[in-house]
Coordinates of C-alpha atoms (C1' of nucleotides) in Angstrom, one line a residue:
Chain A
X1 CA 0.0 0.0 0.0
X2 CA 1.8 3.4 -1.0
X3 CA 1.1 6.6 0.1
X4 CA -1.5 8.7 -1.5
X5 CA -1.8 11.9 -2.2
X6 CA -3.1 14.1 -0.1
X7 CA -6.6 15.5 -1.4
X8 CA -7.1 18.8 -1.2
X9 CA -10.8 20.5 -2.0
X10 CA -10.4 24.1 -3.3
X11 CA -13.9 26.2 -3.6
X12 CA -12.6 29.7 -5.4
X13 CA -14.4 31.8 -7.8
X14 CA -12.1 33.4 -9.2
X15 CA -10.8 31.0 -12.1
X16 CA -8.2 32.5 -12.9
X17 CA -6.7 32.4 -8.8
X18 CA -8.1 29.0 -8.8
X19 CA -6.3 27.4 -11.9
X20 CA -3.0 28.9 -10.5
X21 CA -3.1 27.7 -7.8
X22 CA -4.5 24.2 -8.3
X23 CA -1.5 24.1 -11.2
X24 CA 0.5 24.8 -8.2
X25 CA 0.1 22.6 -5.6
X26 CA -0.5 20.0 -7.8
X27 CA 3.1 20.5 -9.0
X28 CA 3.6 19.9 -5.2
X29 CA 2.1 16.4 -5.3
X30 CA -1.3 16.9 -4.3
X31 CA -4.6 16.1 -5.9
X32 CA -6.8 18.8 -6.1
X33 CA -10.4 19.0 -6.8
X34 CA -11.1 22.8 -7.9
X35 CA -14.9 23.6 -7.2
X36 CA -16.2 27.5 -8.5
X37 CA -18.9 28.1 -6.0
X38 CA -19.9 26.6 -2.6
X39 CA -23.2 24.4 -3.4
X40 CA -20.4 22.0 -6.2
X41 CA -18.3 22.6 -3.1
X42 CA -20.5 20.9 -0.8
X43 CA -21.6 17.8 -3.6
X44 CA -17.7 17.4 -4.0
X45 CA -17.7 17.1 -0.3
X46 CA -20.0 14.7 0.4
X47 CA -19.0 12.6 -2.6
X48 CA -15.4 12.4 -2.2
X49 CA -13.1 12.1 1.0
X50 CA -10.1 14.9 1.2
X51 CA -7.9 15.9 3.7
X52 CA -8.3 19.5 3.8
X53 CA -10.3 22.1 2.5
X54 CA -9.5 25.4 1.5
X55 CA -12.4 27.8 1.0
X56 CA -13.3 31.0 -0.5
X57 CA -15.6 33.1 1.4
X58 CA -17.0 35.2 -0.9
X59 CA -18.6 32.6 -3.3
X60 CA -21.5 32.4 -5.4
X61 CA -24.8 30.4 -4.6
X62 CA -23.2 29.5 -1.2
X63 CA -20.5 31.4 0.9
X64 CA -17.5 30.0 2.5
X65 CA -19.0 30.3 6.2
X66 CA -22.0 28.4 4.9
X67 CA -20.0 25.7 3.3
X68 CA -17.9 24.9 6.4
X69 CA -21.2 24.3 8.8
X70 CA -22.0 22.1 6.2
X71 CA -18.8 20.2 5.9
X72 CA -18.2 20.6 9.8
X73 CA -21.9 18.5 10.0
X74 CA -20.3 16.0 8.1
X75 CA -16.6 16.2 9.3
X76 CA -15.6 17.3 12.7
X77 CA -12.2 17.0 12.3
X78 CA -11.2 18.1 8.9
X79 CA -8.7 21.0 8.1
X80 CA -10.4 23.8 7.1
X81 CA -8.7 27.2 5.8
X82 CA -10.4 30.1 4.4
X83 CA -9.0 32.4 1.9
X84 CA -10.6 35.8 1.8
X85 CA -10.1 39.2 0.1
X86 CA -11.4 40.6 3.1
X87 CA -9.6 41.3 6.1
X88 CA -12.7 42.7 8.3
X89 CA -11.8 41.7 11.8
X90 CA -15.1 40.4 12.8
X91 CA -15.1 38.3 9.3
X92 CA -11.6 36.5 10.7
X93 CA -13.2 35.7 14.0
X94 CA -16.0 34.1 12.8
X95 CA -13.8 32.2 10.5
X96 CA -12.3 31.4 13.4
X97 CA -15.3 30.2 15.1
X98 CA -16.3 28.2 12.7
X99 CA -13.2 26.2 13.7
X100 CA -11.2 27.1 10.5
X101 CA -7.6 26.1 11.2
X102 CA -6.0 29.1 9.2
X103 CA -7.8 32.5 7.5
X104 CA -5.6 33.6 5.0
X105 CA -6.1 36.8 3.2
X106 CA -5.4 37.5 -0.3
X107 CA -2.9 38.1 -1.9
X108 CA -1.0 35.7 -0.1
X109 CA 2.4 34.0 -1.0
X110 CA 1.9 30.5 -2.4
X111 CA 4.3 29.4 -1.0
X112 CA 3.6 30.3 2.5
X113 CA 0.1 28.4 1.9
X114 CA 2.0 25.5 1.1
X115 CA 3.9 25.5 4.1
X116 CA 1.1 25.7 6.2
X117 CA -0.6 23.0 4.6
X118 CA 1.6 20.7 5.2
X119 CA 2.5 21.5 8.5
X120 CA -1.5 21.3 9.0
X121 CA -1.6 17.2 7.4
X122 CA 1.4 16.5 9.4
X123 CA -0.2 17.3 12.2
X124 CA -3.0 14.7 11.3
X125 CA -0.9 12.2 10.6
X126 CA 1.1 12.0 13.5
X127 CA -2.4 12.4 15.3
X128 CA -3.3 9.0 13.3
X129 CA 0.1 7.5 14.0
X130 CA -1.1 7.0 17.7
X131 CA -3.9 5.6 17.1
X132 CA -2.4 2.9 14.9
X133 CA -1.4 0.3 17.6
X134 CA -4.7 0.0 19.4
X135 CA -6.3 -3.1 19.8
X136 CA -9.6 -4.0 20.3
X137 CA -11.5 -7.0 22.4
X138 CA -15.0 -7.9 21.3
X139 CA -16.3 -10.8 23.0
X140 CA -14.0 -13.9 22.8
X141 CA -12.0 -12.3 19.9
X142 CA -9.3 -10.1 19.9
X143 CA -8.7 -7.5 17.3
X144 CA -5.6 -6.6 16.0
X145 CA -5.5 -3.9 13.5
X146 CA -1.6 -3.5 13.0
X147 CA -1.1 -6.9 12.3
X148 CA -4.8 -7.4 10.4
X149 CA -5.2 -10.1 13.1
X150 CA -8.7 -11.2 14.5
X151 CA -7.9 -13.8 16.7
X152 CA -10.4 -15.9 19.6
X153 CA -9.5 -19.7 21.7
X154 CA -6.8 -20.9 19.2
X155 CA -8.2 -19.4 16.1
X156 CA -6.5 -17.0 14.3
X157 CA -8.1 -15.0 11.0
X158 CA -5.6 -12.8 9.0
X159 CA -7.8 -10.0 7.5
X160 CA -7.3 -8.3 4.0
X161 CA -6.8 -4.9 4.1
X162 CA -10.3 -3.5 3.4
X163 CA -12.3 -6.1 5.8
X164 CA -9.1 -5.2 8.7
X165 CA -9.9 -1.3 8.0
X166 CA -13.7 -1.5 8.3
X167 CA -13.7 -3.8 11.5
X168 CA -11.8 -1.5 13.0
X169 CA -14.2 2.0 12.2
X170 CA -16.8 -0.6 13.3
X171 CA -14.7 -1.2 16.5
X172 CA -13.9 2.3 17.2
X173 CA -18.0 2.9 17.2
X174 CA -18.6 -0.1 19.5
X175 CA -22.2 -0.4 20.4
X176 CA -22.8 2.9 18.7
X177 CA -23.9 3.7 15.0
X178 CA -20.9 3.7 12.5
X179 CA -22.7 6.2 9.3
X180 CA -22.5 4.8 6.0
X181 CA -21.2 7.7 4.4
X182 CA -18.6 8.3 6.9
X183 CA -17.1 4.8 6.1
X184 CA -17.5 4.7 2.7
X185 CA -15.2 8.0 2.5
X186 CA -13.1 7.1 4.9
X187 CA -12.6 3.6 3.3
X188 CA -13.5 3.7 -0.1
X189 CA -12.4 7.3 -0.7
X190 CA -16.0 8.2 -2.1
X191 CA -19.7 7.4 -1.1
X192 CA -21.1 5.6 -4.6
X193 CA -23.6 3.0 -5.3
X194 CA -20.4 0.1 -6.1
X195 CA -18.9 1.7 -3.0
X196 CA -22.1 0.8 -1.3
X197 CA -22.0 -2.6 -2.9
X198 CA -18.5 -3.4 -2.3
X199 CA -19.3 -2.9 1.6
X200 CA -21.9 -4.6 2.0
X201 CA -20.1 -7.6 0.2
X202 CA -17.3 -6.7 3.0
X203 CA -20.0 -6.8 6.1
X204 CA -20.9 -10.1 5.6
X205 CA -17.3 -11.2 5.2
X206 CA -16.9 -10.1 8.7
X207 CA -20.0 -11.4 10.1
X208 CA -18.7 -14.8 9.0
X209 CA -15.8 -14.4 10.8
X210 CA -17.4 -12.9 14.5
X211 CA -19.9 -15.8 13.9
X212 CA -18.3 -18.0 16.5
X213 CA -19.5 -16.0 19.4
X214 CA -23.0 -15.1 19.3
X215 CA -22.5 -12.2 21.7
X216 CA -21.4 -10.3 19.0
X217 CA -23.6 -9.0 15.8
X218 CA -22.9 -6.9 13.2
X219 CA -26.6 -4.9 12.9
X220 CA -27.4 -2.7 10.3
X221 CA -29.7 0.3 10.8
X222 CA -31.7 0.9 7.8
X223 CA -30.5 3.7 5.5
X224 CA -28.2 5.0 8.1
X225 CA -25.3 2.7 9.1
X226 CA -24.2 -0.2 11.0
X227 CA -23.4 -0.8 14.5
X228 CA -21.0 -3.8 15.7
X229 CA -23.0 -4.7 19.2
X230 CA -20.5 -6.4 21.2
X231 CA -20.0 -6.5 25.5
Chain B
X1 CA 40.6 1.8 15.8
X2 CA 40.6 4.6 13.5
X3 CA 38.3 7.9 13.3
X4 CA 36.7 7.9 10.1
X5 CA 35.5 11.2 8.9
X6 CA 31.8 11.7 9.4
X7 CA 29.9 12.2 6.7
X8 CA 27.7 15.5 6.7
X9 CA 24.8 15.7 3.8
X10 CA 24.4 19.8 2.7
X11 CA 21.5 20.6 0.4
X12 CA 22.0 24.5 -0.2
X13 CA 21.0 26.5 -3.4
X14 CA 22.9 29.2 -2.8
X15 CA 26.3 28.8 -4.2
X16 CA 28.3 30.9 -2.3
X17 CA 27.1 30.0 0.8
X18 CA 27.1 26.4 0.0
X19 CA 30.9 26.7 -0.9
X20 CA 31.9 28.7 1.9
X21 CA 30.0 26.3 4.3
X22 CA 31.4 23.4 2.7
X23 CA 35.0 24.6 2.7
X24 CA 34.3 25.7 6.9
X25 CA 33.5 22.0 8.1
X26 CA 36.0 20.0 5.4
X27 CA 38.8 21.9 7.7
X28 CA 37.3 21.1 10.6
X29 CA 37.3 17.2 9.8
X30 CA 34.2 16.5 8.0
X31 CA 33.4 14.8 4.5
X32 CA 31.3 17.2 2.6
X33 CA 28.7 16.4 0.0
X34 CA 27.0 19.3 -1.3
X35 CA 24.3 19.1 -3.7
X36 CA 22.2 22.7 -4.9
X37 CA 18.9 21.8 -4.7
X38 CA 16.5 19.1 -2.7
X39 CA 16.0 16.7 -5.4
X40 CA 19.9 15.8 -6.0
X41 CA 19.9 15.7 -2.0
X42 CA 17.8 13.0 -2.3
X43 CA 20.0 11.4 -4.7
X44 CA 22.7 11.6 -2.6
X45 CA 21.6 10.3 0.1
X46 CA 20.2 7.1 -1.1
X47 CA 23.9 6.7 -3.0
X48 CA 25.7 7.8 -0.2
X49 CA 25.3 6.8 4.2
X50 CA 25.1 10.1 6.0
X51 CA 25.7 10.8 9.5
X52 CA 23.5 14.2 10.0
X53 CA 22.1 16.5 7.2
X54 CA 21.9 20.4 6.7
X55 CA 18.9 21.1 4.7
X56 CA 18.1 25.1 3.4
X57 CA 14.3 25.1 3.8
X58 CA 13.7 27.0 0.1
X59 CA 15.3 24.9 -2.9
X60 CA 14.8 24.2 -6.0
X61 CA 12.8 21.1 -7.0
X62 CA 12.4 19.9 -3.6
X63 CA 11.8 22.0 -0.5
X64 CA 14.1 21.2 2.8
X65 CA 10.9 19.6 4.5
X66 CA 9.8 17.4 1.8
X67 CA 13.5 16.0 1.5
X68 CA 13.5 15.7 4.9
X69 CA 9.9 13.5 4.9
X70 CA 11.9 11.7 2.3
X71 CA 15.3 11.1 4.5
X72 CA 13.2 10.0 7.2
X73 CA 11.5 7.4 5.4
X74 CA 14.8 5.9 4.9
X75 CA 15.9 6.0 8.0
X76 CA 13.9 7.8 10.8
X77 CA 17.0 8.3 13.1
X78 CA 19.9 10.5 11.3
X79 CA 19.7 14.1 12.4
X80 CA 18.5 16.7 10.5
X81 CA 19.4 20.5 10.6
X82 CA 17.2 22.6 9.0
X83 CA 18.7 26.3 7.8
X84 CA 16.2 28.6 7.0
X85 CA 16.0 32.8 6.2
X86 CA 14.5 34.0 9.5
X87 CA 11.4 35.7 6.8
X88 CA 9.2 32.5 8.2
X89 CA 6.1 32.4 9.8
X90 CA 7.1 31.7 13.6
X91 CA 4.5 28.4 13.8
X92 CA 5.2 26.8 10.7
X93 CA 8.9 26.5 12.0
X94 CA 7.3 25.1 14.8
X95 CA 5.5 22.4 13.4
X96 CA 8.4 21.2 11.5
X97 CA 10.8 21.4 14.5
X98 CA 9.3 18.7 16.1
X99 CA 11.1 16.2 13.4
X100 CA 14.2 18.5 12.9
X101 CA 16.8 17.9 15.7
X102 CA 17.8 21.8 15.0
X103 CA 16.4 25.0 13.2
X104 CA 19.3 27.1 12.2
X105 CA 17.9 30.7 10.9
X106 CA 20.0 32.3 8.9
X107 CA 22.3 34.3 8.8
X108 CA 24.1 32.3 11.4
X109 CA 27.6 32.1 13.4
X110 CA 29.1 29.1 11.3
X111 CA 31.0 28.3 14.6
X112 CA 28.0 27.6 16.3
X113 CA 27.0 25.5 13.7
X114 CA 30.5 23.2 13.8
X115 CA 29.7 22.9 17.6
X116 CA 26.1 21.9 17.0
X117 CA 27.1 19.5 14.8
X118 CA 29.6 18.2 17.2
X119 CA 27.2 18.2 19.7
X120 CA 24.6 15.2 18.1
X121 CA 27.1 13.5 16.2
X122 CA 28.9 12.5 19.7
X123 CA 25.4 12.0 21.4
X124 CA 24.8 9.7 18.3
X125 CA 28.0 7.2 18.3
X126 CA 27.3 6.7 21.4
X127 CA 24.0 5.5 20.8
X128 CA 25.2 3.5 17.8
X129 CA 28.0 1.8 20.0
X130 CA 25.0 0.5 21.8
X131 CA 22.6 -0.3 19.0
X132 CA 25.9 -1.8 17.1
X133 CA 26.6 -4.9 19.1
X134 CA 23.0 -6.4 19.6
X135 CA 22.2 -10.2 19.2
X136 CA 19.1 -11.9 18.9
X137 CA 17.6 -14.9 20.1
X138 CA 14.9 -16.4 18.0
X139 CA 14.1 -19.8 19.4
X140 CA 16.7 -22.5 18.9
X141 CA 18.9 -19.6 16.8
X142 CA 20.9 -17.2 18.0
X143 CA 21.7 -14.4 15.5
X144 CA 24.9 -12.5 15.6
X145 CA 24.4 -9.4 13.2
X146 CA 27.6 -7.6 13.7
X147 CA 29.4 -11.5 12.6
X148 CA 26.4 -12.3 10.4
X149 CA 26.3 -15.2 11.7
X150 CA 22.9 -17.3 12.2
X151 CA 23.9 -20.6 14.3
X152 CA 21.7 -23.6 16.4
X153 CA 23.2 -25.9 18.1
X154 CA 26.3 -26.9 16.3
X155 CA 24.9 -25.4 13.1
X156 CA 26.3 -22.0 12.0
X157 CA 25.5 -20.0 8.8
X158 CA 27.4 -17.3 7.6
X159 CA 24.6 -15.0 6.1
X160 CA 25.2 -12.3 2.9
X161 CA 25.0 -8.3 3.7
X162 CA 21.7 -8.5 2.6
X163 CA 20.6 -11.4 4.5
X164 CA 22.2 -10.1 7.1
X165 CA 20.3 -6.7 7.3
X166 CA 17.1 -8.3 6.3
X167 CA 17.1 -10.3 9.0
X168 CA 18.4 -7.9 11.2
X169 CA 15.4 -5.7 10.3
X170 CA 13.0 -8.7 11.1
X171 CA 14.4 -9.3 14.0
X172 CA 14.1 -5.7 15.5
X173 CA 10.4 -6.0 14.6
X174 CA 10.1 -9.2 16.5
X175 CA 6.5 -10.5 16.2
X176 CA 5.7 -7.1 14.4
X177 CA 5.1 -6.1 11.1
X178 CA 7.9 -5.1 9.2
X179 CA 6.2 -2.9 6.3
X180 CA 8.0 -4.2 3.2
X181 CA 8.5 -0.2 1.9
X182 CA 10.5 0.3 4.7
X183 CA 12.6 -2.7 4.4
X184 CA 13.1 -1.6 0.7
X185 CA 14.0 1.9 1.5
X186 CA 16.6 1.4 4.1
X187 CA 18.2 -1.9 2.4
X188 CA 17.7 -1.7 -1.5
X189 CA 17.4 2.6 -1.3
X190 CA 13.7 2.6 -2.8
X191 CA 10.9 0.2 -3.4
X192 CA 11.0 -0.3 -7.3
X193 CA 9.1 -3.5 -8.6
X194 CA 12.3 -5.2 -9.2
X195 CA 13.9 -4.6 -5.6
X196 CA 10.3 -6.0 -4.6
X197 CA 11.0 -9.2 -5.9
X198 CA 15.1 -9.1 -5.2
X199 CA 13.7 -8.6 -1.3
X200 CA 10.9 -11.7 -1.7
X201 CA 13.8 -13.8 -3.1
X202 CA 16.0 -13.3 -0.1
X203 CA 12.9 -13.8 1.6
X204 CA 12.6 -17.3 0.8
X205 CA 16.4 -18.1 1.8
X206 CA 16.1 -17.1 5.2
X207 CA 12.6 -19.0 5.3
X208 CA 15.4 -21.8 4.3
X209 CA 18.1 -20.9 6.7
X210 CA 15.3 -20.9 9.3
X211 CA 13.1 -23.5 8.9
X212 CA 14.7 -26.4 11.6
X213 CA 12.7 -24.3 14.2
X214 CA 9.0 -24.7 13.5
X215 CA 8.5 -22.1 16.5
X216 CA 9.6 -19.9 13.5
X217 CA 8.0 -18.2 11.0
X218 CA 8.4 -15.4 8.2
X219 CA 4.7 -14.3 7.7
X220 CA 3.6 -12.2 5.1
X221 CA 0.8 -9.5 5.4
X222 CA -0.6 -9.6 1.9
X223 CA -0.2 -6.1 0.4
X224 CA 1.8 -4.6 3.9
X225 CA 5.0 -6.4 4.6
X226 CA 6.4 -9.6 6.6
X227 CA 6.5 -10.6 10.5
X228 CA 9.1 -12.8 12.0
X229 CA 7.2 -14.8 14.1
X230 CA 9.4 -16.0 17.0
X231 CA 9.4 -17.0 20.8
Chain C
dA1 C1' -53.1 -5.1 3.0
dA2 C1' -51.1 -4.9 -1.7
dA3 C1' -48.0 -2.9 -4.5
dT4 C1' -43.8 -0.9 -5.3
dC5 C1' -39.3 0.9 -4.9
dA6 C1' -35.0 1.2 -2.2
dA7 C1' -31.7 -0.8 0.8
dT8 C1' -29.4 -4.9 2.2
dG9 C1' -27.6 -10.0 2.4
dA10 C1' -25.0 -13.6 0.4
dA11 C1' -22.5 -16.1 -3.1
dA12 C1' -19.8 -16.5 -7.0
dA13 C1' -17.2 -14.9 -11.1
dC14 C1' -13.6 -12.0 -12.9
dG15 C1' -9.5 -9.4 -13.4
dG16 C1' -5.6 -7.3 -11.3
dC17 C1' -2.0 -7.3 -8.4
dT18 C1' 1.2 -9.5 -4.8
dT19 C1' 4.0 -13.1 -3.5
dG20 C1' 6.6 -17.7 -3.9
dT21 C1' 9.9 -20.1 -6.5
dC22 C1' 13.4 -21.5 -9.7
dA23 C1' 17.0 -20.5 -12.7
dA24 C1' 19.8 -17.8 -15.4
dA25 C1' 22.3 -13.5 -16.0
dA26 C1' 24.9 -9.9 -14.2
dA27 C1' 27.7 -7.7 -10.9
dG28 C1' 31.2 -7.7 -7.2
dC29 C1' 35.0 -9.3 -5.1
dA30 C1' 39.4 -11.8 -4.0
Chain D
dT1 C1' 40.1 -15.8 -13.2
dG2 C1' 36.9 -18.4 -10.1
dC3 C1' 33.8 -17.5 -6.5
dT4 C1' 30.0 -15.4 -4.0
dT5 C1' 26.3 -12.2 -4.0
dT6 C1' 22.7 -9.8 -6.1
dT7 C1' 19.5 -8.8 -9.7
dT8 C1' 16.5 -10.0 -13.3
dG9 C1' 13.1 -12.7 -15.8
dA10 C1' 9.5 -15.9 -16.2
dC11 C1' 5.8 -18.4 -14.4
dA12 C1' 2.6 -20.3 -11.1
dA13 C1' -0.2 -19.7 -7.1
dG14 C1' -2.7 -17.0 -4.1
dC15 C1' -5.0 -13.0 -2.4
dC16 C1' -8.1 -9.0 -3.0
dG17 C1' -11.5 -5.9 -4.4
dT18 C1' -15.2 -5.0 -7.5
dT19 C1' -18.9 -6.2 -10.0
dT20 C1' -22.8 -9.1 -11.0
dT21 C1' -26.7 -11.7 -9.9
dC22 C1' -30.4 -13.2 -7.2
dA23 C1' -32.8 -13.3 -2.9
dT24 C1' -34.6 -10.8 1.0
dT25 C1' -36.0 -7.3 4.0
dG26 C1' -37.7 -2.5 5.0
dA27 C1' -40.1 1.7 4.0
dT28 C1' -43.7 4.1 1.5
dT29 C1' -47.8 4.8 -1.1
dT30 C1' -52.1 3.6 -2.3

DNA sequence: AAATCAATGAAAACGGCTTGTCAAAAAGCA
DNA sequence: TGCTTTTTGACAAGCCGTTTTCATTGATTT
């Protein structure tokens, strides 16, 4: 498994600003996805996983504020940067508020941006680095995600990649309701009807496997998500 | 036992201070290899082994941080000195400091520098004294990589380089995975398809070397990377 | 309650990619 | 030069993820 791209989602309506400056960080090995106002902003959202978004505030049909509620609904945790003509004080703090991680105002120097987006997915990734040697117990099985290892009595299932990722966002809910959509993204990288397919295909894989103890089901919640009930 | 010269890595596009920097620490004892911008760095240091690196923050090609992301992949332990114009934002330095063992702003005192240097190279041999005479103990084998010697009981085989580090490798990540990129990286200097199946090859000869212990086992993790599998 | 559409469950087929293995060629080294 | 070490090439076997198909269940409308 090799290390992706980060994916960046940039709402700007100024195309000419916008081609720039996707031209220029994809030169800087990231994959952009260049949206001109904030309602494609939002369906590129909630279609596609990224890692960050950067966001015009000043957009048509739906403004940059707007947008971020939206994607915040959706993503809690996601990098969010606005970049604004503006630099109104109370227009900052509200960025602010809405939990943006940077407000940068134009014209800024690419190449600053680019520094602090990286800095920014570093920070992630180190966040995710800790969170990659927990281990789970569910029942009689143990789960470990490091090693793709689902183990109970003398048992032991190695897990392909896709099955070992979504057992463990199943895991991490336990007893609660794991959305759809957010695995799907998180998983599949976009929220599709094959996606939908493909998971489903992978949630009975691992129902087979967390058969042996009937303590544990895998229950799905129709139209929603599923929820790995477990003690 | 003789002082070999340590070997410094110095990525700098400007050329003056490059050469003047370069001319400063060759009398002072060290092997210089100076390259002008980050993506020759990078060539360098998979050709060459390094003890620390001094990256300039703005080059060509590749920025200091990305080479730096790149350098650590290989190997996550040599210390890295950034240099940097003092023009940056204050927190994007300090994201990035975390991973740099120094942030030199410039323009700086180039004797401070030579005692920096000094400094974490002599904190470092002494680590790699320690880390330089380790044995293993895998079941019935004990594994001698500073002899490369693999014996059990009045068996002993004298292992190749690579053998040797592969193993070595393994054994550090004792009942862990051992993601095959990394192996690549720090043993073959990049994972290309063909070092892929060079590294699966000696693979299969240590599986041979080690299979009169069936306590023992080379695992792989489809897709991810091997684990030695020992008492 | 019947009809209908959407969402889910389960099995199997397929194509692509990764790994295991052997052997020969090439590169290093004494 | 001979020897060991390493890479390359070819092929088989296995693993994985997607798609397809068909069956089932849930929600909604009538």
């Amino acid at each position: 498994m090799e290390d992706k791209k980060s994916k960046i989602l940039l709402c700007e309506d100024d195309t000419n600003l916008g081609m720039v400056l996707k031209n220029y960080l994809e030169l800087n090995d990231y994959e952009i996805t260049l949206e001109r106002d904030g309602r494609l902003g939002l369906a590129a959202f909630q279609r596609e996983k990224f890692d960050i978004c950067l966001l015009d505030v000043m957009m048509p049909n739906m403004d940059g504020f707007t947008l971020a509620e939206e994607i915040r609904d959706v993503d809690p945790d996601i990098p969010l940067f606005f970049l604004s003509a503006k630099t109104m004080k109370e227009d900052i703090i509200q960025g602010y508020k809405l939990g943006a991680d940077d407000y940068i105002t134009k014209p800024f120097d690419s190449e600053v941006l680019l520094l602090k987006i990286k800095a920014i997915l570093k920070r992630n990734e180190e966040e995710n680095r800790i969170s990659d040697n927990i281990e789970f117990d569910l029942g009689r099985y143990h789960f470990n995600p490091k090693l793709r290892e689902l183990k109970h009595d003398d048992h032991t299932q190695t897990l392909s990649p896709k099955e070992n990722e979504l057992l463990k966002m199943l895991a991490e809910h336990k007893n609660d309701l794991l959305p759809r959509e957010r695995a799907l993204k998180k998983i599949w990288g976009s929220d599709t009807y094959f996606n939908g397919r493909s998971m489903d295909v992978y949630i009975a894989k691992l129902r087979k496997y967390l058969k042996d103890d009937t303590n544990i089901e895998i229950v799905n919640i129709h139209g929603n998500g599923f929820r790995l009930v477990a003690p």
